[in-house]
């Protein structure tokens, strides 16, 4: 089995390598290719990756290359973990929206749209290269904004599934609180990428006992603290929203907070510098503890599980993924991409049935889906007017004056990445 990781020079990658090494019985990788245009980073990450494999006795071969075509050739699956423009572009995404009093964040709002515009054309070009060399290869997308990028891939006819680590992180957290194994915890996870709610937490599978009310009653303070939301909100909703919902439920408070501290991009850039220095140490043969602060916790386990199921191995039968709606949420078009529990096997991902959603959640999901429609149109076709319409449609913006100003700022800060600008 050959896998390729495009964006393999990311500081995330040792987390992924550690998962491949520990879970080699689930996903027996014979060749792993790390692909990245940044040769200097790639060499550091590749060296550590080989040492991790060696320490854990993994027999697989790790190859590094800056050549996308060579790297993805004959791969059974290709994982995409890109950041077009790097932390520099992310830093801009997190700051210029604040000048208009709007959320500055890399996956939602105006910053999220900027990332989508930079990313979708690059991802589609890579996917076409994969299709030329191996049309049967699966593409696993971890590149944000995952919902929009996955939809672009699916609409272009690629065999693609989107992946996010939010759900697996919650599964692990709830398992610890319940003192059970993660495999015993099934989430009734519903929504869009970075816009989800846990409607239930079941023991043993989709038909198991829903222990979410008990979790909230006994551990509500800890859950609310992790979400950075008041306990009263969790109690009143009776569900666990993704921490990304704080951008919607406490928008003005978050804007004030973001204006008083360094951007997350600045924090991550400093962390990456330290991590890369560590990766260059020939004595280091395991992922460093600092990596846990970088983000992407449990990404490796989710990626291994998904790849194993898609490639006919021993992955879990049900996993939270991003895939076509196909009637699962009846108020959305079939070709909307949703994030839910799905049956995953060699044919792809088929969403499990979900209960009828409260209008409180369905309304926001519908609104953001409409924005994603317009965002994808802007990413594929370009043009100032399309950017403006997408911004105007976003529930975190939604005002003509803001949308006009943000459109100009987005284009000015991203002109080098936008062919049409």
CSV table of C-alpha atoms in Angstrom, one decimal:
chain,number,residue,atom,x,y,z
A,1,UNK,CA,0.0,0.0,0.0
A,2,UNK,CA,1.3,3.4,-1.0
A,3,UNK,CA,0.1,6.7,0.6
A,4,UNK,CA,1.1,10.2,-0.2
A,5,UNK,CA,0.8,13.3,2.0
A,6,UNK,CA,0.7,16.5,0.1
A,7,UNK,CA,1.8,19.2,2.6
A,8,UNK,CA,4.1,16.6,4.1
A,9,UNK,CA,6.5,19.3,5.3
A,10,UNK,CA,3.9,20.6,7.8
A,11,UNK,CA,4.8,20.5,11.4
A,12,UNK,CA,1.6,18.5,11.8
A,13,UNK,CA,3.2,15.6,10.0
A,14,UNK,CA,5.0,13.8,12.9
A,15,UNK,CA,1.6,13.4,14.5
A,16,UNK,CA,0.4,11.6,11.4
A,17,UNK,CA,3.6,9.5,11.2
A,18,UNK,CA,3.2,8.5,14.8
A,19,UNK,CA,-0.3,7.3,14.0
A,20,UNK,CA,0.9,5.3,11.0
A,21,UNK,CA,3.6,3.7,13.2
A,22,UNK,CA,1.4,2.8,16.1
A,23,UNK,CA,-1.6,1.6,14.0
A,24,UNK,CA,0.3,-0.3,11.3
A,25,UNK,CA,-1.9,-3.4,11.8
A,26,UNK,CA,-4.9,-1.3,10.9
A,27,UNK,CA,-3.2,0.4,7.9
A,28,UNK,CA,-0.2,-1.5,6.7
A,29,UNK,CA,1.6,1.2,4.7
A,30,UNK,CA,4.5,-0.1,2.6
A,31,UNK,CA,5.5,3.3,1.2
A,32,UNK,CA,4.7,6.7,2.5
A,33,UNK,CA,5.6,9.7,0.3
A,34,UNK,CA,5.8,13.2,1.9
A,35,UNK,CA,5.3,15.9,-0.8
A,36,UNK,CA,6.0,19.6,-0.2
A,37,UNK,CA,7.5,22.4,-2.2
A,38,UNK,CA,9.5,23.6,0.9
A,39,UNK,CA,12.5,21.4,0.6
A,40,UNK,CA,14.2,22.6,3.7
A,41,UNK,CA,11.2,21.9,6.0
A,42,UNK,CA,10.6,18.6,4.1
A,43,UNK,CA,14.1,17.4,4.9
A,44,UNK,CA,13.6,18.1,8.6
A,45,UNK,CA,10.2,16.5,8.8
A,46,UNK,CA,11.2,13.5,6.7
A,47,UNK,CA,14.2,12.8,8.8
A,48,UNK,CA,12.1,12.7,12.0
A,49,UNK,CA,9.5,10.6,10.2
A,50,UNK,CA,12.1,8.0,9.4
A,51,UNK,CA,13.4,7.9,12.9
A,52,UNK,CA,9.9,7.5,14.3
A,53,UNK,CA,9.2,4.5,12.0
A,54,UNK,CA,12.6,3.0,12.9
A,55,UNK,CA,12.0,3.4,16.7
A,56,UNK,CA,8.6,1.8,16.5
A,57,UNK,CA,9.8,-1.0,14.2
A,58,UNK,CA,7.7,0.0,11.2
A,59,UNK,CA,9.0,-1.7,8.0
A,60,UNK,CA,7.6,0.9,5.7
A,61,UNK,CA,9.7,3.2,3.5
A,62,UNK,CA,9.4,7.0,3.8
A,63,UNK,CA,10.2,9.0,0.7
A,64,UNK,CA,10.3,12.8,0.4
A,65,UNK,CA,9.9,14.8,-2.8
A,66,UNK,CA,9.0,18.3,-4.0
A,67,UNK,CA,7.5,16.9,-7.2
A,68,UNK,CA,3.8,16.4,-6.8
A,69,UNK,CA,3.4,14.2,-9.9
A,70,UNK,CA,6.1,11.8,-8.8
A,71,UNK,CA,4.9,11.8,-5.2
A,72,UNK,CA,1.2,10.9,-5.9
A,73,UNK,CA,2.0,8.5,-8.8
A,74,UNK,CA,0.3,5.1,-8.1
A,75,UNK,CA,-0.7,6.1,-4.6
A,76,UNK,CA,-3.7,4.3,-3.2
A,77,UNK,CA,-4.7,7.3,-1.2
A,78,UNK,CA,-3.6,10.9,-1.1
A,79,UNK,CA,-3.9,13.0,2.1
A,80,UNK,CA,-4.2,16.8,1.6
A,81,UNK,CA,-3.0,19.0,4.4
A,82,UNK,CA,-2.2,22.3,2.7
A,83,UNK,CA,-1.9,25.9,3.8
A,84,UNK,CA,-1.6,28.0,0.7
A,85,UNK,CA,0.3,31.2,1.7
A,86,UNK,CA,1.5,29.7,5.0
A,87,UNK,CA,1.2,31.3,8.4
A,88,UNK,CA,1.8,34.7,6.8
A,89,UNK,CA,-1.5,34.5,4.9
A,90,UNK,CA,-3.2,33.0,8.0
A,91,UNK,CA,-2.0,36.0,10.0
A,92,UNK,CA,-3.6,38.4,7.6
A,93,UNK,CA,-6.9,36.3,7.6
A,94,UNK,CA,-7.0,36.7,11.4
A,95,UNK,CA,-6.3,40.5,11.5
A,96,UNK,CA,-7.8,42.5,8.6
A,97,UNK,CA,-11.4,41.4,9.3
A,98,UNK,CA,-11.1,42.9,12.8
A,99,UNK,CA,-10.6,46.3,11.2
A,100,UNK,CA,-14.3,46.1,10.2
A,101,UNK,CA,-15.4,44.7,13.6
A,102,UNK,CA,-15.8,41.2,12.3
A,103,UNK,CA,-14.3,37.9,13.4
A,104,UNK,CA,-10.7,37.3,12.2
A,105,UNK,CA,-10.4,33.5,11.9
A,106,UNK,CA,-8.9,31.2,9.3
A,107,UNK,CA,-11.8,28.9,8.6
A,108,UNK,CA,-15.0,31.0,9.0
A,109,UNK,CA,-16.1,34.5,8.2
A,110,UNK,CA,-14.1,36.7,5.9
A,111,UNK,CA,-10.8,35.0,6.7
A,112,UNK,CA,-12.3,31.6,5.9
A,113,UNK,CA,-13.4,32.9,2.6
A,114,UNK,CA,-9.9,34.2,1.8
A,115,UNK,CA,-8.5,30.8,2.6
A,116,UNK,CA,-11.1,29.1,0.4
A,117,UNK,CA,-10.3,31.4,-2.5
A,118,UNK,CA,-6.5,30.7,-2.2
A,119,UNK,CA,-7.0,27.0,-1.6
A,120,UNK,CA,-9.6,25.6,-3.9
A,121,UNK,CA,-7.8,26.1,-7.2
A,122,UNK,CA,-4.6,24.6,-5.8
A,123,UNK,CA,-6.4,21.6,-4.4
A,124,UNK,CA,-8.2,20.9,-7.7
A,125,UNK,CA,-5.0,21.1,-9.6
A,126,UNK,CA,-3.4,18.5,-7.3
A,127,UNK,CA,-6.5,16.3,-7.6
A,128,UNK,CA,-6.3,16.4,-11.4
A,129,UNK,CA,-2.7,15.2,-11.1
A,130,UNK,CA,-3.8,12.4,-8.9
A,131,UNK,CA,-6.5,11.4,-11.3
A,132,UNK,CA,-4.1,11.3,-14.2
A,133,UNK,CA,-1.8,8.8,-12.5
A,134,UNK,CA,-4.3,6.8,-10.6
A,135,UNK,CA,-8.1,7.6,-11.1
A,136,UNK,CA,-9.0,5.0,-8.4
A,137,UNK,CA,-7.0,6.7,-5.6
A,138,UNK,CA,-8.9,8.1,-2.7
A,139,UNK,CA,-8.3,11.8,-1.7
A,140,UNK,CA,-8.7,12.5,2.0
A,141,UNK,CA,-9.0,16.2,2.6
A,142,UNK,CA,-7.8,17.7,5.9
A,143,UNK,CA,-7.3,21.1,4.2
A,144,UNK,CA,-9.4,23.9,5.6
A,145,UNK,CA,-12.1,25.1,5.0
A,146,UNK,CA,-12.8,21.3,4.8
A,147,UNK,CA,-16.5,21.6,3.8
A,148,UNK,CA,-15.9,23.9,0.9
A,149,UNK,CA,-12.7,22.1,-0.3
A,150,UNK,CA,-14.4,18.7,-0.1
A,151,UNK,CA,-17.4,20.0,-2.1
A,152,UNK,CA,-15.1,21.3,-4.8
A,153,UNK,CA,-13.4,17.9,-5.1
A,154,UNK,CA,-16.7,16.0,-5.2
A,155,UNK,CA,-18.2,18.3,-7.7
A,156,UNK,CA,-15.2,17.8,-10.0
A,157,UNK,CA,-15.8,14.0,-9.8
A,158,UNK,CA,-12.9,13.0,-7.5
A,159,UNK,CA,-13.1,10.2,-5.0
A,160,UNK,CA,-12.9,12.4,-2.0
A,161,UNK,CA,-13.8,12.4,1.7
A,162,UNK,CA,-13.3,15.3,4.1
A,163,UNK,CA,-11.8,14.9,7.5
A,164,UNK,CA,-11.7,17.1,10.7
A,165,UNK,CA,-10.4,16.3,14.1
A,166,UNK,CA,-13.1,18.0,16.1
A,167,UNK,CA,-15.3,15.0,16.4
A,168,UNK,CA,-12.6,12.5,17.4
A,169,UNK,CA,-11.3,15.0,20.0
A,170,UNK,CA,-14.8,15.2,21.6
A,171,UNK,CA,-15.1,11.4,21.4
A,172,UNK,CA,-11.9,11.0,23.3
A,173,UNK,CA,-12.9,13.7,25.8
A,174,UNK,CA,-16.3,12.1,26.5
A,175,UNK,CA,-14.7,8.6,26.8
A,176,UNK,CA,-12.4,9.9,29.5
A,177,UNK,CA,-15.3,11.5,31.4
A,178,UNK,CA,-17.3,8.3,31.2
A,179,UNK,CA,-14.3,6.0,31.9
A,180,UNK,CA,-14.9,3.9,28.8
A,181,UNK,CA,-12.8,3.2,25.7
A,182,UNK,CA,-13.2,5.7,22.8
A,183,UNK,CA,-14.6,2.9,20.6
A,184,UNK,CA,-17.6,2.6,22.9
A,185,UNK,CA,-18.6,6.2,22.3
A,186,UNK,CA,-20.8,7.0,19.3
A,187,UNK,CA,-21.5,10.7,18.7
A,188,UNK,CA,-24.8,12.0,17.2
A,189,UNK,CA,-22.6,14.6,15.4
A,190,UNK,CA,-24.6,16.8,13.0
A,191,UNK,CA,-23.9,20.0,10.9
A,192,UNK,CA,-21.3,21.4,8.6
A,193,UNK,CA,-17.6,21.4,9.1
A,194,UNK,CA,-16.8,23.7,12.0
A,195,UNK,CA,-20.5,24.2,12.6
A,196,UNK,CA,-21.6,21.1,14.4
A,197,UNK,CA,-23.5,20.0,17.5
A,198,UNK,CA,-23.4,16.8,19.5
A,199,UNK,CA,-27.1,15.9,19.8
A,200,UNK,CA,-26.3,12.7,21.6
A,201,UNK,CA,-23.5,10.7,23.1
A,202,UNK,CA,-24.3,6.9,22.8
A,203,UNK,CA,-22.6,4.0,24.4
A,204,UNK,CA,-22.0,1.0,22.1
A,205,UNK,CA,-23.1,2.4,18.8
A,206,UNK,CA,-25.8,4.3,16.9
A,207,UNK,CA,-28.6,2.6,18.8
A,208,UNK,CA,-26.9,2.7,22.2
A,209,UNK,CA,-28.0,4.6,25.4
A,210,UNK,CA,-27.8,8.3,25.1
A,211,UNK,CA,-25.8,9.5,28.1
A,212,UNK,CA,-25.4,13.1,27.0
A,213,UNK,CA,-27.8,14.4,29.6
A,214,UNK,CA,-25.8,12.7,32.3
A,215,UNK,CA,-22.5,14.1,30.9
A,216,UNK,CA,-23.9,17.6,31.0
A,217,UNK,CA,-25.3,17.2,34.4
A,218,UNK,CA,-22.1,15.7,35.9
A,219,UNK,CA,-19.4,17.4,33.8
A,220,UNK,CA,-21.1,20.5,32.4
A,221,UNK,CA,-18.6,22.9,33.9
A,222,UNK,CA,-15.6,21.1,32.3
A,223,UNK,CA,-17.4,20.8,29.0
A,224,UNK,CA,-18.4,24.5,29.0
A,225,UNK,CA,-14.8,25.6,30.0
A,226,UNK,CA,-13.4,23.7,27.0
A,227,UNK,CA,-15.9,25.5,24.7
A,228,UNK,CA,-15.2,28.9,26.3
A,229,UNK,CA,-18.9,29.3,26.8
A,230,UNK,CA,-21.1,29.8,29.9
A,231,UNK,CA,-22.3,26.6,31.5
A,232,UNK,CA,-25.8,28.0,31.3
A,233,UNK,CA,-25.7,27.9,27.5
A,234,UNK,CA,-24.8,24.2,27.5
A,235,UNK,CA,-27.6,23.5,30.0
A,236,UNK,CA,-30.2,25.4,28.1
A,237,UNK,CA,-29.3,23.9,24.7
A,238,UNK,CA,-29.0,20.4,26.1
A,239,UNK,CA,-26.4,19.6,23.4
A,240,UNK,CA,-22.7,20.2,23.0
A,241,UNK,CA,-21.9,22.7,20.3
A,242,UNK,CA,-18.5,22.8,18.6
A,243,UNK,CA,-16.2,25.4,20.0
A,244,UNK,CA,-16.4,27.1,16.7
A,245,UNK,CA,-20.0,28.0,17.5
A,246,UNK,CA,-18.6,30.6,19.9
A,247,UNK,CA,-17.8,32.8,16.9
A,248,UNK,CA,-21.6,32.9,16.3
A,249,UNK,CA,-23.0,32.8,19.8
A,250,UNK,CA,-20.5,35.3,21.3
A,251,UNK,CA,-19.3,37.2,18.2
A,252,UNK,CA,-18.8,40.6,19.7
A,253,UNK,CA,-17.1,39.2,22.8
A,254,UNK,CA,-14.7,37.2,20.6
A,255,UNK,CA,-13.9,40.3,18.4
A,256,UNK,CA,-13.0,42.2,21.6
A,257,UNK,CA,-10.8,39.4,22.8
A,258,UNK,CA,-9.0,39.0,19.4
A,259,UNK,CA,-8.2,42.7,19.4
A,260,UNK,CA,-6.3,42.5,22.6
A,261,UNK,CA,-3.9,39.6,22.0
A,262,UNK,CA,-1.5,38.3,19.4
A,263,UNK,CA,-3.1,36.3,16.5
A,264,UNK,CA,-3.1,32.6,16.7
A,265,UNK,CA,-1.0,32.6,13.5
A,266,UNK,CA,1.7,34.5,15.4
A,267,UNK,CA,1.6,31.9,18.2
A,268,UNK,CA,1.7,29.0,15.7
A,269,UNK,CA,4.6,30.6,13.7
A,270,UNK,CA,6.7,30.8,16.9
A,271,UNK,CA,5.8,27.3,17.8
A,272,UNK,CA,6.6,26.0,14.3
A,273,UNK,CA,10.1,27.6,14.5
A,274,UNK,CA,10.7,25.8,17.8
A,275,UNK,CA,9.3,22.5,16.4
A,276,UNK,CA,11.4,22.6,13.3
A,277,UNK,CA,14.5,23.1,15.4
A,278,UNK,CA,13.6,20.1,17.4
A,279,UNK,CA,12.9,18.0,14.2
A,280,UNK,CA,16.5,18.8,13.1
A,281,UNK,CA,17.9,17.0,16.2
A,282,UNK,CA,19.1,13.6,15.0
A,283,UNK,CA,18.5,12.2,18.5
A,284,UNK,CA,14.8,13.0,18.4
A,285,UNK,CA,12.8,9.8,17.4
A,286,UNK,CA,9.3,10.6,18.7
A,287,UNK,CA,6.8,13.4,18.3
A,288,UNK,CA,7.7,16.1,20.9
A,289,UNK,CA,5.2,17.1,23.6
A,290,UNK,CA,5.1,20.7,22.1
A,291,UNK,CA,3.3,19.3,19.1
A,292,UNK,CA,0.2,18.8,21.1
A,293,UNK,CA,-0.1,22.6,21.4
A,294,UNK,CA,0.1,23.0,17.6
A,295,UNK,CA,-3.4,21.7,17.0
A,296,UNK,CA,-4.6,18.6,15.1
A,297,UNK,CA,-4.9,16.4,18.2
A,298,UNK,CA,-6.0,12.8,17.2
A,299,UNK,CA,-5.7,13.7,13.5
A,300,UNK,CA,-3.5,10.7,12.9
A,301,UNK,CA,-6.0,8.3,14.5
A,302,UNK,CA,-8.9,9.7,12.5
A,303,UNK,CA,-6.8,9.7,9.2
A,304,UNK,CA,-5.6,6.1,9.7
A,305,UNK,CA,-9.2,4.9,10.5
A,306,UNK,CA,-10.6,6.6,7.5
A,307,UNK,CA,-7.9,5.4,5.1
A,308,UNK,CA,-8.1,1.9,6.4
A,309,UNK,CA,-11.9,1.8,5.8
A,310,UNK,CA,-11.7,3.3,2.3
A,311,UNK,CA,-8.9,0.9,1.3
A,312,UNK,CA,-10.7,-2.2,2.5
A,313,UNK,CA,-8.8,-2.6,5.8
A,314,UNK,CA,-9.9,-2.7,9.4
A,315,UNK,CA,-11.2,0.8,10.0
A,316,UNK,CA,-14.3,1.5,12.1
A,317,UNK,CA,-17.6,1.0,10.3
A,318,UNK,CA,-18.9,4.4,11.4
A,319,UNK,CA,-16.9,7.6,11.3
A,320,UNK,CA,-17.5,11.3,11.3
A,321,UNK,CA,-16.6,12.7,7.9
A,322,UNK,CA,-17.5,15.4,5.4
A,323,UNK,CA,-19.4,14.1,2.4
A,324,UNK,CA,-22.5,14.8,0.2
A,325,UNK,CA,-25.7,15.3,2.0
A,326,UNK,CA,-27.8,13.2,-0.4
A,327,UNK,CA,-31.1,13.8,1.5
A,328,UNK,CA,-29.7,13.3,5.0
A,329,UNK,CA,-30.7,16.8,6.0
A,330,UNK,CA,-33.8,17.3,3.9
A,331,UNK,CA,-33.7,21.1,4.1
A,332,UNK,CA,-30.3,21.1,2.2
A,333,UNK,CA,-29.6,20.3,-1.4
A,334,UNK,CA,-28.2,16.8,-2.1
A,335,UNK,CA,-24.9,18.2,-3.2
A,336,UNK,CA,-24.3,20.2,0.0
A,337,UNK,CA,-21.4,18.8,2.0
A,338,UNK,CA,-22.3,18.0,5.6
A,339,UNK,CA,-20.3,16.6,8.6
A,340,UNK,CA,-22.0,13.6,10.2
A,341,UNK,CA,-21.6,10.1,11.2
A,342,UNK,CA,-21.3,7.9,8.1
A,343,UNK,CA,-20.8,4.3,7.1
A,344,UNK,CA,-17.4,4.2,5.5
A,345,UNK,CA,-16.1,1.3,3.3
A,346,UNK,CA,-14.4,0.8,0.0
A,347,UNK,CA,-17.3,2.5,-1.9
A,348,UNK,CA,-17.0,5.7,0.1
A,349,UNK,CA,-19.0,7.4,2.9
A,350,UNK,CA,-22.8,7.1,3.3
A,351,UNK,CA,-24.3,9.3,6.0
A,352,UNK,CA,-26.3,7.7,8.7
A,353,UNK,CA,-29.8,8.9,9.3
A,354,UNK,CA,-30.1,11.8,11.7
A,355,UNK,CA,-33.2,13.0,13.7
A,356,UNK,CA,-35.1,16.1,12.6
A,357,UNK,CA,-33.2,19.1,13.6
A,358,UNK,CA,-34.5,21.9,15.8
A,359,UNK,CA,-34.8,25.2,13.7
A,360,UNK,CA,-32.2,26.7,16.0
A,361,UNK,CA,-29.6,24.5,14.3
A,362,UNK,CA,-31.2,23.9,10.9
A,363,UNK,CA,-31.5,27.7,10.3
A,364,UNK,CA,-27.9,28.4,10.9
A,365,UNK,CA,-26.8,25.3,8.9
A,366,UNK,CA,-29.0,26.5,6.0
A,367,UNK,CA,-27.6,30.0,6.1
A,368,UNK,CA,-23.9,28.9,6.2
A,369,UNK,CA,-24.6,26.4,3.4
A,370,UNK,CA,-25.9,29.2,1.2
A,371,UNK,CA,-22.7,31.1,2.0
A,372,UNK,CA,-20.6,28.0,1.1
A,373,UNK,CA,-22.4,27.8,-2.3
A,374,UNK,CA,-21.4,31.4,-3.0
A,375,UNK,CA,-17.9,30.9,-1.6
A,376,UNK,CA,-17.3,28.0,-3.9
A,377,UNK,CA,-18.6,29.9,-6.9
A,378,UNK,CA,-16.2,32.7,-6.1
A,379,UNK,CA,-13.3,30.3,-5.6
A,380,UNK,CA,-14.0,28.6,-9.0
A,381,UNK,CA,-14.9,31.7,-11.1
A,382,UNK,CA,-13.4,34.6,-9.3
A,383,UNK,CA,-14.5,38.2,-9.5
A,384,UNK,CA,-15.1,41.0,-7.0
A,385,UNK,CA,-18.9,40.7,-7.2
A,386,UNK,CA,-18.9,37.0,-6.3
A,387,UNK,CA,-16.6,37.7,-3.3
A,388,UNK,CA,-18.9,40.5,-2.2
A,389,UNK,CA,-22.0,38.3,-2.4
A,390,UNK,CA,-20.4,35.5,-0.4
A,391,UNK,CA,-19.4,37.9,2.3
A,392,UNK,CA,-22.8,39.5,2.4
A,393,UNK,CA,-24.4,36.0,2.8
A,394,UNK,CA,-22.2,35.0,5.7
A,395,UNK,CA,-24.1,35.3,9.0
A,396,UNK,CA,-21.0,36.7,10.8
A,397,UNK,CA,-21.0,39.6,8.3
A,398,UNK,CA,-24.4,40.2,6.6
A,399,UNK,CA,-24.2,44.0,6.3
A,400,UNK,CA,-23.6,45.8,3.0
A,401,UNK,CA,-21.1,48.3,4.4
A,402,UNK,CA,-19.0,45.5,6.0
A,403,UNK,CA,-19.2,43.3,2.9
A,404,UNK,CA,-18.0,46.1,0.7
A,405,UNK,CA,-15.0,47.0,2.9
A,406,UNK,CA,-14.1,43.4,3.5
A,407,UNK,CA,-14.2,42.6,-0.2
A,408,UNK,CA,-11.6,45.3,-0.9
A,409,UNK,CA,-9.4,44.1,2.0
A,410,UNK,CA,-9.6,40.5,1.0
A,411,UNK,CA,-8.5,41.2,-2.5
A,412,UNK,CA,-5.8,43.5,-1.5
A,413,UNK,CA,-4.3,41.0,1.0
A,414,UNK,CA,-4.6,38.0,-1.4
A,415,UNK,CA,-3.9,39.4,-4.8
A,416,UNK,CA,-0.8,37.3,-5.4
A,417,UNK,CA,-2.9,34.1,-4.8
A,418,UNK,CA,-5.9,35.1,-7.0
A,419,UNK,CA,-5.3,34.7,-10.7
A,420,UNK,CA,-8.3,36.8,-11.6
A,421,UNK,CA,-7.3,39.8,-9.4
